[in-house]
Amino acid sequence: MSRSPVLLLLLCAVGAAAAALPRYREAPHFTNSAAAQCPPPLPPSDADAACSPRAAVHVAMTLDASYLRGTMAAVLSVLRHASCPESIFFHFVASAAAPGATAGELRATVRASFPSLAFRVYPFADEARVAGLISTSIRGALDRPLNYARSYLASTLPPCVRRVVYLDSDVVLTDDIAALAATPLPGEEAAVAAPEYCGANFTAYFTPGFWASPALSSVFAGRRACYFNTGVMVLDLARWRRAGYTAQIEEWMELQKRVRIYELGSLPPFLLVFAGRIASVDHRWNQHGLGGDNYRGLCRGLHAGAVSLLHWSGKGKPWDRLDAGRPCPLDAVWAKYDLLRPAAGIESS
């Protein structure tokens, strides 16, 4: 039976996308600890399990071909160190327009490596809208609409999900995520919890023109505004929805299209809305900057103190450096969770 040229082109495109995804190993299976007071395991094949009261922790991440290797390692690390791994529900937001793989192919890849994982993949419904709001930043990698998906979790995830831990794809945990998810969000208004870094130069995240304008810079009046990294956050989505924070973020993005007030992607709008208004999290939950120096590619070490989460924020990703044979010392920690390489001693429980 002959096929039309258009059909052949479509089949080739699908085949190329499928071929673009490597085959990952099946991850070890981790069960709920007998000593922990865990809910019964979530059914892995039921997307509606997101609304189950047995879902003890909700985790949100983005999912695309470019960072899939990092996402797989992050998921494995979460499960490895969780007291109740079978009670965690993962919410993955996938681009409908990203090259390399469809949402269905990404879903199948995750399922092949994590047969018992409770998760759902959501198409990023606001992608086209966000693309029209994005202004060019100093790093092209920051201009992908999917980088802004964290600002749309309240409308993407089901209304039954009230609290979620958002994680970037370049992290690994070495501690129980339930402790992070249980971070107190005091009062009635706090919708975000994250480690704050008040020693950082906060003014550097905005242009001189922003600070020179009283009408703009007064947004921080009465706020102890500090830098925080948006790659690890605890979000109260019920409060977020009630306050309309997505619309507030979009207002700043629309202003940025008219007047240049910042240079660095999706972070500054978050700071404009939330800096000085978040609940603090211990720094051990985001040992960030391990991607190295953005200009010279130098390796970076850990900050002083305990470590519960390592974050390879920055240009350098551990999987790229490992493949190139030029890893930084801490990349060996990430390699233990790499499902693309031979098993590195992580056993099931």
Coordinates of C-alpha atoms in Angstrom, one line a residue:
M1 CA 0.0 0.0 0.0
S2 CA 1.5 3.4 -1.0
R3 CA 1.6 6.2 1.4
S4 CA 1.3 9.9 0.6
P5 CA 4.4 12.1 0.8
V6 CA 2.8 14.1 3.7
L7 CA 2.2 10.9 5.7
L8 CA 5.7 9.7 5.1
L9 CA 7.1 13.0 6.3
L10 CA 5.0 12.8 9.5
L11 CA 6.1 9.2 10.1
C12 CA 9.8 10.3 9.6
A13 CA 9.3 13.1 12.0
V14 CA 7.8 10.8 14.7
G15 CA 10.6 8.3 14.1
A16 CA 13.3 11.0 14.4
A17 CA 11.8 12.2 17.7
A18 CA 11.6 8.7 19.1
A19 CA 15.2 8.0 18.0
A20 CA 16.3 11.2 19.8
L21 CA 15.4 9.8 23.2
P22 CA 18.0 7.4 24.6
R23 CA 17.1 4.2 26.4
Y24 CA 17.3 4.7 30.2
R25 CA 17.8 1.9 32.7
E26 CA 14.9 0.8 34.8
A27 CA 15.3 2.4 38.2
P28 CA 15.4 0.3 41.4
H29 CA 12.0 0.1 43.2
F30 CA 11.7 1.8 46.5
T31 CA 8.9 0.8 48.9
N32 CA 7.3 2.7 51.8
S33 CA 9.3 2.2 55.0
A34 CA 7.7 -0.2 57.4
A35 CA 8.7 2.1 60.2
A36 CA 7.1 5.2 58.7
Q37 CA 3.4 6.1 59.0
C38 CA 2.9 6.0 55.2
P39 CA -0.4 6.0 53.3
P40 CA -1.1 3.0 51.1
P41 CA 0.9 3.1 47.8
L42 CA -0.6 5.2 45.0
P43 CA -1.7 3.4 41.8
P44 CA 0.9 4.1 39.1
S45 CA -1.6 3.9 36.2
D46 CA -4.3 6.3 37.6
A47 CA -3.7 9.9 36.7
D48 CA -6.6 10.8 39.1
A49 CA -4.5 9.6 42.0
A50 CA -3.2 13.2 42.1
C51 CA -6.4 14.0 44.0
S52 CA -6.1 11.0 46.3
P53 CA -5.7 11.8 50.0
R54 CA -3.0 9.1 49.9
A55 CA -0.8 11.5 47.9
A56 CA 1.4 12.6 50.8
V57 CA 3.8 14.8 48.7
H58 CA 3.3 16.4 45.3
V59 CA 6.3 17.3 43.2
A60 CA 6.2 19.4 40.0
M61 CA 8.9 19.4 37.3
T62 CA 9.2 20.3 33.7
L63 CA 9.8 17.5 31.1
D64 CA 11.6 17.9 27.8
A65 CA 14.1 16.0 25.7
S66 CA 17.0 18.5 26.4
Y67 CA 16.9 18.0 30.2
L68 CA 15.3 14.6 30.4
R69 CA 18.5 13.0 31.7
G70 CA 18.6 15.4 34.6
T71 CA 14.9 14.9 35.4
M72 CA 15.3 11.1 35.5
A73 CA 18.2 11.5 38.0
A74 CA 16.3 13.9 40.1
V75 CA 13.2 11.6 40.3
L76 CA 15.5 8.7 41.3
S77 CA 17.1 10.8 44.0
V78 CA 13.7 11.8 45.4
L79 CA 12.5 8.2 45.6
R80 CA 15.8 6.9 47.0
H81 CA 15.7 9.2 50.0
A82 CA 12.0 9.4 50.7
S83 CA 10.5 7.8 53.7
C84 CA 7.3 7.2 51.7
P85 CA 8.3 6.9 48.0
E86 CA 5.1 5.1 46.9
S87 CA 3.1 8.0 48.3
I88 CA 4.7 10.7 46.1
F89 CA 2.8 12.0 43.1
F90 CA 4.9 13.7 40.3
H91 CA 3.4 16.4 38.0
F92 CA 5.4 16.9 34.8
V93 CA 4.7 19.9 32.6
A94 CA 5.8 19.2 29.0
S95 CA 6.1 21.5 26.0
A96 CA 3.8 20.9 23.1
A97 CA 6.2 22.5 20.7
A98 CA 9.6 21.3 22.0
P99 CA 11.9 19.5 19.5
G100 CA 13.1 16.0 20.2
A101 CA 10.1 14.2 21.6
T102 CA 6.3 14.4 22.0
A103 CA 4.7 14.4 25.4
G104 CA 3.6 10.8 24.8
E105 CA 7.2 9.7 24.1
L106 CA 8.4 11.5 27.2
R107 CA 5.7 9.8 29.2
A108 CA 6.6 6.4 27.9
T109 CA 10.2 6.9 28.7
V110 CA 9.5 7.9 32.3
R111 CA 7.1 4.9 32.7
A112 CA 9.7 2.5 31.3
S113 CA 12.3 3.5 33.9
F114 CA 9.8 4.0 36.8
P115 CA 7.0 1.3 36.3
S116 CA 5.4 2.0 39.7
L117 CA 5.7 5.8 39.7
A118 CA 2.5 7.7 40.2
F119 CA 2.7 10.7 37.8
R120 CA 0.9 12.7 35.2
V121 CA 2.2 14.6 32.2
Y122 CA 0.4 17.9 31.4
P123 CA 0.8 19.8 28.2
F124 CA 1.9 23.4 28.8
A125 CA -1.4 25.0 27.7
D126 CA -0.1 28.6 28.2
E127 CA 3.0 28.0 26.1
A128 CA 2.0 30.2 23.1
R129 CA 0.9 33.0 25.4
V130 CA 4.1 32.9 27.4
A131 CA 6.2 32.9 24.2
G132 CA 4.6 36.2 23.3
L133 CA 5.5 37.7 26.7
I134 CA 9.1 36.6 26.8
S135 CA 11.8 39.2 26.3
T136 CA 15.3 38.2 25.1
S137 CA 17.6 37.7 28.1
I138 CA 21.4 37.5 28.4
R139 CA 21.2 33.7 28.1
G140 CA 19.3 32.1 25.2
A141 CA 18.6 29.0 27.2
L142 CA 16.6 31.0 29.6
D143 CA 14.2 32.2 26.9
R144 CA 12.3 28.9 26.5
P145 CA 8.6 29.1 27.4
L146 CA 8.9 26.0 29.5
N147 CA 11.2 27.8 31.9
Y148 CA 8.2 29.9 32.8
A149 CA 6.0 26.9 33.6
R150 CA 6.6 27.2 37.3
S151 CA 4.5 30.5 37.2
Y152 CA 1.5 28.6 35.8
L153 CA 1.4 25.5 38.1
A154 CA -1.7 26.9 39.8
S155 CA -3.7 26.7 36.5
T156 CA -2.0 23.6 35.1
L157 CA -2.4 21.3 38.1
P158 CA -5.8 20.1 39.3
P159 CA -7.5 22.4 41.9
C160 CA -7.3 19.5 44.4
V161 CA -3.5 20.0 44.6
R162 CA -3.0 22.6 47.3
R163 CA 0.7 22.3 48.0
V164 CA 3.5 21.3 45.7
V165 CA 7.3 21.1 45.7
Y166 CA 8.7 22.6 42.5
L167 CA 12.1 21.2 41.4
D168 CA 14.4 22.1 38.5
S169 CA 15.7 19.2 36.4
D170 CA 19.3 19.7 37.5
V171 CA 19.0 18.7 41.1
V172 CA 19.5 15.6 43.3
L173 CA 18.2 15.2 46.8
T174 CA 20.1 13.5 49.6
D175 CA 17.3 13.8 52.1
D176 CA 13.6 13.1 52.6
I177 CA 11.5 15.4 50.4
A178 CA 8.7 15.2 52.9
A179 CA 10.6 17.4 55.2
L180 CA 10.9 20.1 52.5
A181 CA 7.2 19.7 51.6
A182 CA 6.2 20.3 55.2
T183 CA 7.9 23.7 55.4
P184 CA 5.5 26.0 57.3
L185 CA 3.9 28.9 55.3
P186 CA 2.7 31.1 58.1
G187 CA -0.1 33.6 58.0
E188 CA -2.8 33.7 55.3
E189 CA -0.8 35.2 52.4
A190 CA 2.6 33.4 52.1
A191 CA 2.4 31.3 48.9
V192 CA 6.1 30.6 48.4
A193 CA 8.8 29.1 50.5
A194 CA 12.5 28.9 49.4
P195 CA 16.0 29.5 50.7
E196 CA 16.8 33.2 50.8
Y197 CA 20.2 34.7 50.1
C198 CA 20.2 38.2 51.5
G199 CA 24.0 38.5 51.1
A200 CA 23.6 38.5 47.3
N201 CA 23.7 41.7 45.3
F202 CA 19.9 42.1 44.8
T203 CA 20.2 45.3 42.8
A204 CA 22.1 43.4 40.1
Y205 CA 19.0 41.5 39.0
F206 CA 17.4 44.7 37.6
T207 CA 18.6 47.5 35.3
P208 CA 19.9 50.9 36.4
G209 CA 16.8 52.4 34.7
F210 CA 14.6 50.3 37.0
W211 CA 16.3 51.6 40.2
A212 CA 16.3 55.1 38.9
S213 CA 12.6 55.1 38.5
P214 CA 10.8 55.7 41.9
A215 CA 7.6 54.5 40.3
L216 CA 9.2 51.1 39.6
S217 CA 11.7 50.6 42.4
S218 CA 9.1 51.5 45.1
V219 CA 7.6 48.1 44.5
F220 CA 10.1 46.9 47.1
A221 CA 9.2 49.6 49.6
G222 CA 8.6 48.1 53.0
R223 CA 9.9 44.7 51.9
R224 CA 13.1 43.0 53.0
A225 CA 13.7 41.9 49.5
C226 CA 16.4 39.2 49.1
Y227 CA 17.4 37.0 46.2
F228 CA 16.0 33.5 46.2
N229 CA 16.5 30.7 43.6
T230 CA 13.3 29.6 41.9
G231 CA 14.7 26.1 41.1
V232 CA 13.6 24.7 44.5
M233 CA 10.3 26.1 46.0
V234 CA 7.4 25.0 48.1
L235 CA 4.2 26.5 46.7
D236 CA 0.8 26.9 48.3
L237 CA -1.3 26.8 45.1
A238 CA -4.6 27.5 46.9
R239 CA -3.2 30.9 48.1
W240 CA -1.5 31.5 44.7
R241 CA -4.9 31.0 42.9
R242 CA -6.7 33.2 45.4
A243 CA -4.2 36.1 45.1
G244 CA -3.9 35.8 41.3
Y245 CA -0.1 35.8 41.3
T246 CA 0.3 34.5 37.8
A247 CA -1.4 37.7 36.5
Q248 CA 0.9 39.8 38.6
I249 CA 4.0 38.1 37.1
E250 CA 2.6 38.6 33.6
E251 CA 2.1 42.3 34.3
W252 CA 5.8 42.7 34.9
M253 CA 6.6 40.6 31.8
E254 CA 4.4 42.9 29.7
L255 CA 6.1 46.0 31.1
Q256 CA 9.5 44.4 30.3
K257 CA 8.4 44.2 26.7
R258 CA 8.0 48.0 26.7
V259 CA 10.8 49.1 29.1
R260 CA 13.9 47.1 29.8
I261 CA 13.9 46.5 33.6
Y262 CA 15.8 43.2 33.9
E263 CA 18.1 40.9 32.0
L264 CA 17.8 37.4 33.4
G265 CA 14.8 35.4 32.1
S266 CA 12.0 34.1 34.4
L267 CA 13.7 35.0 37.8
P268 CA 13.2 38.8 38.0
P269 CA 9.4 38.7 37.6
F270 CA 9.3 36.2 40.4
L271 CA 11.4 38.5 42.6
L272 CA 9.3 41.5 41.8
V273 CA 6.2 39.7 43.1
F274 CA 7.6 37.6 45.9
A275 CA 11.0 38.9 47.2
G276 CA 10.5 39.8 50.8
R277 CA 7.2 38.0 51.0
I278 CA 8.3 34.4 51.1
A279 CA 8.7 31.9 53.9
S280 CA 12.3 31.0 54.5
V281 CA 13.8 27.5 54.0
D282 CA 17.1 26.3 55.3
H283 CA 19.9 26.7 52.8
R284 CA 20.7 23.0 52.9
W285 CA 17.7 22.5 50.6
N286 CA 19.3 24.4 47.8
Q287 CA 23.1 24.1 47.5
H288 CA 22.9 25.9 44.2
G289 CA 25.5 27.2 41.7
L290 CA 27.1 23.8 41.1
G291 CA 26.8 24.4 37.3
G292 CA 30.0 26.5 37.7
D293 CA 31.1 29.9 36.8
N294 CA 28.9 31.1 33.9
Y295 CA 31.8 33.0 32.2
R296 CA 34.8 30.7 32.6
G297 CA 33.2 27.4 33.4
L298 CA 35.1 27.0 36.7
C299 CA 33.9 24.3 39.2
R300 CA 32.2 25.4 42.4
G301 CA 32.1 23.7 45.7
L302 CA 29.4 23.5 48.4
H303 CA 28.4 26.3 50.6
A304 CA 29.2 25.8 54.3
G305 CA 26.6 23.8 56.2
A306 CA 24.5 20.7 55.8
V307 CA 23.4 19.4 52.4
S308 CA 19.9 18.0 51.6
L309 CA 19.8 19.0 47.9
L310 CA 22.5 19.7 45.3
H311 CA 21.6 22.1 42.5
W312 CA 23.6 22.4 39.3
S313 CA 22.3 25.8 38.4
G314 CA 24.3 27.7 35.9
K315 CA 25.6 26.8 32.4
G316 CA 27.5 23.6 33.2
K317 CA 25.4 20.5 33.6
P318 CA 26.9 17.4 35.2
W319 CA 25.8 15.0 32.4
D320 CA 27.5 17.2 29.8
R321 CA 30.8 17.4 31.8
L322 CA 30.8 13.7 32.5
D323 CA 30.2 12.8 28.8
A324 CA 33.0 15.2 27.9
G325 CA 35.4 13.6 30.4
R326 CA 35.8 16.9 32.3
P327 CA 33.7 16.5 35.4
C328 CA 33.8 18.7 38.4
P329 CA 34.3 16.9 41.7
L330 CA 30.7 17.1 42.8
D331 CA 29.5 15.7 39.5
A332 CA 30.3 12.3 40.9
V333 CA 27.4 12.7 43.3
W334 CA 25.0 13.3 40.4
A335 CA 26.5 10.3 38.5
K336 CA 25.2 7.9 41.2
Y337 CA 21.6 8.7 40.0
D338 CA 22.3 8.7 36.2
L339 CA 20.0 6.2 34.6
L340 CA 21.8 6.5 31.2
R341 CA 25.0 4.9 32.6
P342 CA 25.5 1.5 34.2
A343 CA 24.2 1.2 37.7
A344 CA 26.3 2.9 40.4
G345 CA 25.3 1.1 43.5
I346 CA 21.9 2.5 44.3
E347 CA 19.9 -0.5 45.5
S348 CA 16.1 -0.9 45.9
S349 CA 14.5 -1.1 49.3

